[in-house]
Short mmCIF file of C-alpha atoms in Angstrom, two decimals:
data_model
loop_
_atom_site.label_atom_id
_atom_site.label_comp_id
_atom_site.label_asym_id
_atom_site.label_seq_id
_atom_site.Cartn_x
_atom_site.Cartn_y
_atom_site.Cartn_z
CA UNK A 1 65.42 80.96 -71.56
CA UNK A 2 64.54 81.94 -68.24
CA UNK A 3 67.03 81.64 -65.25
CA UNK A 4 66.60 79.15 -63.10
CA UNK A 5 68.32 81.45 -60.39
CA UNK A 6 66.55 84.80 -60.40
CA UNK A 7 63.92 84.12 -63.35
CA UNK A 8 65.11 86.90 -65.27
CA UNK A 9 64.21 86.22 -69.12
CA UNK A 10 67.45 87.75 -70.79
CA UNK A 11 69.89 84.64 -71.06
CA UNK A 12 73.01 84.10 -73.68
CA UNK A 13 74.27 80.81 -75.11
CA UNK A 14 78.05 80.55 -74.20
CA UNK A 15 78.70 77.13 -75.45
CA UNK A 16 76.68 74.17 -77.43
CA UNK A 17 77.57 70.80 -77.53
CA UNK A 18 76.16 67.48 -79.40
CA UNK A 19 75.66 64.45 -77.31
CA UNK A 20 77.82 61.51 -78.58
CA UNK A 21 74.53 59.88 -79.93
CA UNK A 22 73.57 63.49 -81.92
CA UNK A 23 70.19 63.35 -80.50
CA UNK A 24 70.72 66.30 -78.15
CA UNK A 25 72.38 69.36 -77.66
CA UNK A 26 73.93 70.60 -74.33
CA UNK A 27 74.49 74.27 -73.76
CA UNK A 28 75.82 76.18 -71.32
CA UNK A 29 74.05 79.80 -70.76
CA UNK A 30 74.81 82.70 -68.58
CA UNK A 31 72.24 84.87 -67.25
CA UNK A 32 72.55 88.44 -67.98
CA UNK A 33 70.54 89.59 -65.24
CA UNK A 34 72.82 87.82 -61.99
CA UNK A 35 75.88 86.88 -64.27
CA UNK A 36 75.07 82.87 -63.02
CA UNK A 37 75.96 80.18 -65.28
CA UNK A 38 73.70 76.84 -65.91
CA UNK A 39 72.93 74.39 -68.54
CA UNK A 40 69.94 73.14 -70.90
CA UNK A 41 69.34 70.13 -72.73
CA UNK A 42 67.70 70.67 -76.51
CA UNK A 43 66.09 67.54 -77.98
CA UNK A 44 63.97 66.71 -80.48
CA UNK A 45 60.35 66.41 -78.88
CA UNK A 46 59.37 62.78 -79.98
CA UNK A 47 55.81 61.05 -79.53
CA UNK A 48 55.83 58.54 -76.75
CA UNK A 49 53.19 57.14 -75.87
CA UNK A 50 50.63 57.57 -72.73
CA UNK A 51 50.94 55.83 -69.88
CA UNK A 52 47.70 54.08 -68.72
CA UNK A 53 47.67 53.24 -64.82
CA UNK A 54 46.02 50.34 -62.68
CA UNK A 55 43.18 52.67 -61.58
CA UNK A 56 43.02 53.93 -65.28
CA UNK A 57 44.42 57.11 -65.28
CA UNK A 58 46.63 58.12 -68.62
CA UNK A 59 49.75 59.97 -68.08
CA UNK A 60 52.86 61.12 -70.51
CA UNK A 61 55.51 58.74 -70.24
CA UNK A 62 58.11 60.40 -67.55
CA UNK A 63 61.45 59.25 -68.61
CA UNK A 64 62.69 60.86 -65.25
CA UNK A 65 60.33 58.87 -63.23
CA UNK A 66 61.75 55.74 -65.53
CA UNK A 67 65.13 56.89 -64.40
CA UNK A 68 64.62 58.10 -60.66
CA UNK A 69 63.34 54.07 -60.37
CA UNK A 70 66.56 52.39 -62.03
CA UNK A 71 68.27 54.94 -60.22
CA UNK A 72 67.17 54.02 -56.63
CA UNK A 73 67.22 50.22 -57.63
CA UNK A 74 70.95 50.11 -58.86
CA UNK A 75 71.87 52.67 -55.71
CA UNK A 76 75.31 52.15 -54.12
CA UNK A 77 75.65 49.31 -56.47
CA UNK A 78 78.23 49.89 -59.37
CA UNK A 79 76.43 50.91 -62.29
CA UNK A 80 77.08 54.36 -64.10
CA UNK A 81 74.57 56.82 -64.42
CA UNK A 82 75.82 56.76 -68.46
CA UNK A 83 74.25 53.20 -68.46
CA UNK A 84 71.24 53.46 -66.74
CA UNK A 85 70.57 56.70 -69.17
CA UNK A 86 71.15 54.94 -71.96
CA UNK A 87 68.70 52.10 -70.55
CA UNK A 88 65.78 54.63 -70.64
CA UNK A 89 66.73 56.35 -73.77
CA UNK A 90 66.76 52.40 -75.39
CA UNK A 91 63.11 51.92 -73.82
CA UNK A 92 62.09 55.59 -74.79
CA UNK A 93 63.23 54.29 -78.72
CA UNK A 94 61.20 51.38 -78.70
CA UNK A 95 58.19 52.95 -77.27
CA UNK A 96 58.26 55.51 -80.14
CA UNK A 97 58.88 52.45 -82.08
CA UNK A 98 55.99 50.44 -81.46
CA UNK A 99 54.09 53.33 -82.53
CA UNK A 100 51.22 53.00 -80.16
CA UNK A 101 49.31 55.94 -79.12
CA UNK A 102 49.20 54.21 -75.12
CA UNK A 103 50.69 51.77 -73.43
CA UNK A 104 49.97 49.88 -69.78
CA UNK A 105 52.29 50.91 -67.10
CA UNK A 106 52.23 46.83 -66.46
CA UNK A 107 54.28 46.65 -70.12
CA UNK A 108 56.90 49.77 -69.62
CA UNK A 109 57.94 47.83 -65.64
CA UNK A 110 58.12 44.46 -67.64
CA UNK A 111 60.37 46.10 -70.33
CA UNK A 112 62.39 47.88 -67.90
CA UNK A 113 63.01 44.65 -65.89
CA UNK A 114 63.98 43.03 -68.98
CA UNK A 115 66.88 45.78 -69.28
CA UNK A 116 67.60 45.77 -66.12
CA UNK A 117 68.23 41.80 -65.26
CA UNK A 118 70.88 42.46 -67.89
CA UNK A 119 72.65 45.17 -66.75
CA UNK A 120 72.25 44.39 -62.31
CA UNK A 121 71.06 41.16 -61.21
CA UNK A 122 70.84 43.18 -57.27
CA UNK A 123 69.16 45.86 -58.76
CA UNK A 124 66.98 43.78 -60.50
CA UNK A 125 65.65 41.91 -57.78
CA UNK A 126 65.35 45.48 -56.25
CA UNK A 127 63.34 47.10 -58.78
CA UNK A 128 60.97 43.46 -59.16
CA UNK A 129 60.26 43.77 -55.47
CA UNK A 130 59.01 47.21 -55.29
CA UNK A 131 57.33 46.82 -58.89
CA UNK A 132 55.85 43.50 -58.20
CA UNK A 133 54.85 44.28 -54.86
CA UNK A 134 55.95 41.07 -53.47
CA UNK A 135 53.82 40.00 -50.17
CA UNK A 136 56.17 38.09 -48.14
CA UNK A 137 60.47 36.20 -48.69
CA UNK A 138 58.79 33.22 -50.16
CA UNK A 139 57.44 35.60 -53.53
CA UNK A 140 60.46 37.22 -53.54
CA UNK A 141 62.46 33.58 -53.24
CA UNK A 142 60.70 32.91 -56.40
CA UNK A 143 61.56 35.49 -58.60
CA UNK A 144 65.67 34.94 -57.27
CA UNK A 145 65.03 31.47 -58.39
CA UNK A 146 63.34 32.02 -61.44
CA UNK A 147 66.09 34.61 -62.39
CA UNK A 148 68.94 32.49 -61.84
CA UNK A 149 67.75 29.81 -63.66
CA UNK A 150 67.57 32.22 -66.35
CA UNK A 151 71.25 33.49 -65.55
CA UNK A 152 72.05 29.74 -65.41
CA UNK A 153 69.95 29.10 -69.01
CA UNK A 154 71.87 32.18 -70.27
CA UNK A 155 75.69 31.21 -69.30
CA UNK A 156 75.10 27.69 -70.53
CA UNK A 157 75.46 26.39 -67.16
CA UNK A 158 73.58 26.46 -63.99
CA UNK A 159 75.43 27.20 -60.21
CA UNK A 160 76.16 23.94 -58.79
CA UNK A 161 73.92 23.69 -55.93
CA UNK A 162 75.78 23.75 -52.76
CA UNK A 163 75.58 21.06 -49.90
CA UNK A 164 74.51 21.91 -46.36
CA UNK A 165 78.30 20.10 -45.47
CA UNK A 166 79.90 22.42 -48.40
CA UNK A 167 78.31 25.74 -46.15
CA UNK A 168 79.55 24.52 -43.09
CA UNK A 169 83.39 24.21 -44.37
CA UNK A 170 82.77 20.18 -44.10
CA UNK A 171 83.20 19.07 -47.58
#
């Protein structure tokens, strides 16, 4: 393994871990070259799919790029990194799932907006606004409304819709 510090190739393994889940394996390595430590991440190389564009073009699904998105929607909000890992490693499985050899980038946003109104209703509307691209407050006042009469749908119950006397502190 080469160092990331001073790219020197001679390395040694100084601890190995398995994740929780047994899907990967953390070690910790030492380079023998500058005597810096840093760790790796060993998994098994599965077959996702490609990723086909707008414009067309096919790229390997980038479970970083998945993550770097939840990540920046869910940011000072208070979600753990834990959860939003285990979020892409749940879409990664049912990609591999499915099976398919490619899949629209249109279908992996939709699926990680379905995960994500679960987990962050803020980060959510977040994500939907930069994925959907929304033109102006009355497409984004659409998709709040849409998604809480799904929260309301959801929780049995819909929020009681409040009065313009009840806002004021008149009733």
């Amino acid at each position: 393994m080469k160092c990331p510090f001073c790219a020197a190739l001679d390395t040694k393994v100084t601890d190995s871990r398995v994740s929780a889940t047994g899907d990967v394996i953390r070690r910790r390595r030492e380079c023998e070259g500058c005597a810096r430590r840093f760790t790796t991440y060993e998994r098994v190389e599965e077959m996702l799919p490609l990723v086909v564009k707008k414009d067309g073009r096919r790229e390997a699904f980038d479970r970083q790029k998945v993550l770097g998105g939840l990540r920046r929607a869910c940011d000072k909000r208070a979600v753990p990194l834990a959860r939003l890992e285990e979020t892409v490693e749940a879409l990664e499985r049912e990609l591999i799932d499915i099976g398919d050899k490619e899949i629209s980038s249109k279908s992996v946003g939709e699926r990680v907006m379905v995960r994500l109104r679960e987990i962050d209703p803020i980060g959510y509307v977040r994500f939907a606004s930069v994925y959907r691209q929304f033109r102006d407050i009355d497409e984004l006042r659409s998709e709040i409304d849409q998604f809480a009469e799904l929260s309301g749908e959801r929780n049995g119950s819909a929020r009681p819709v409040r009065s313009e006397h009840a806002e004021r502190g008149q009733g």
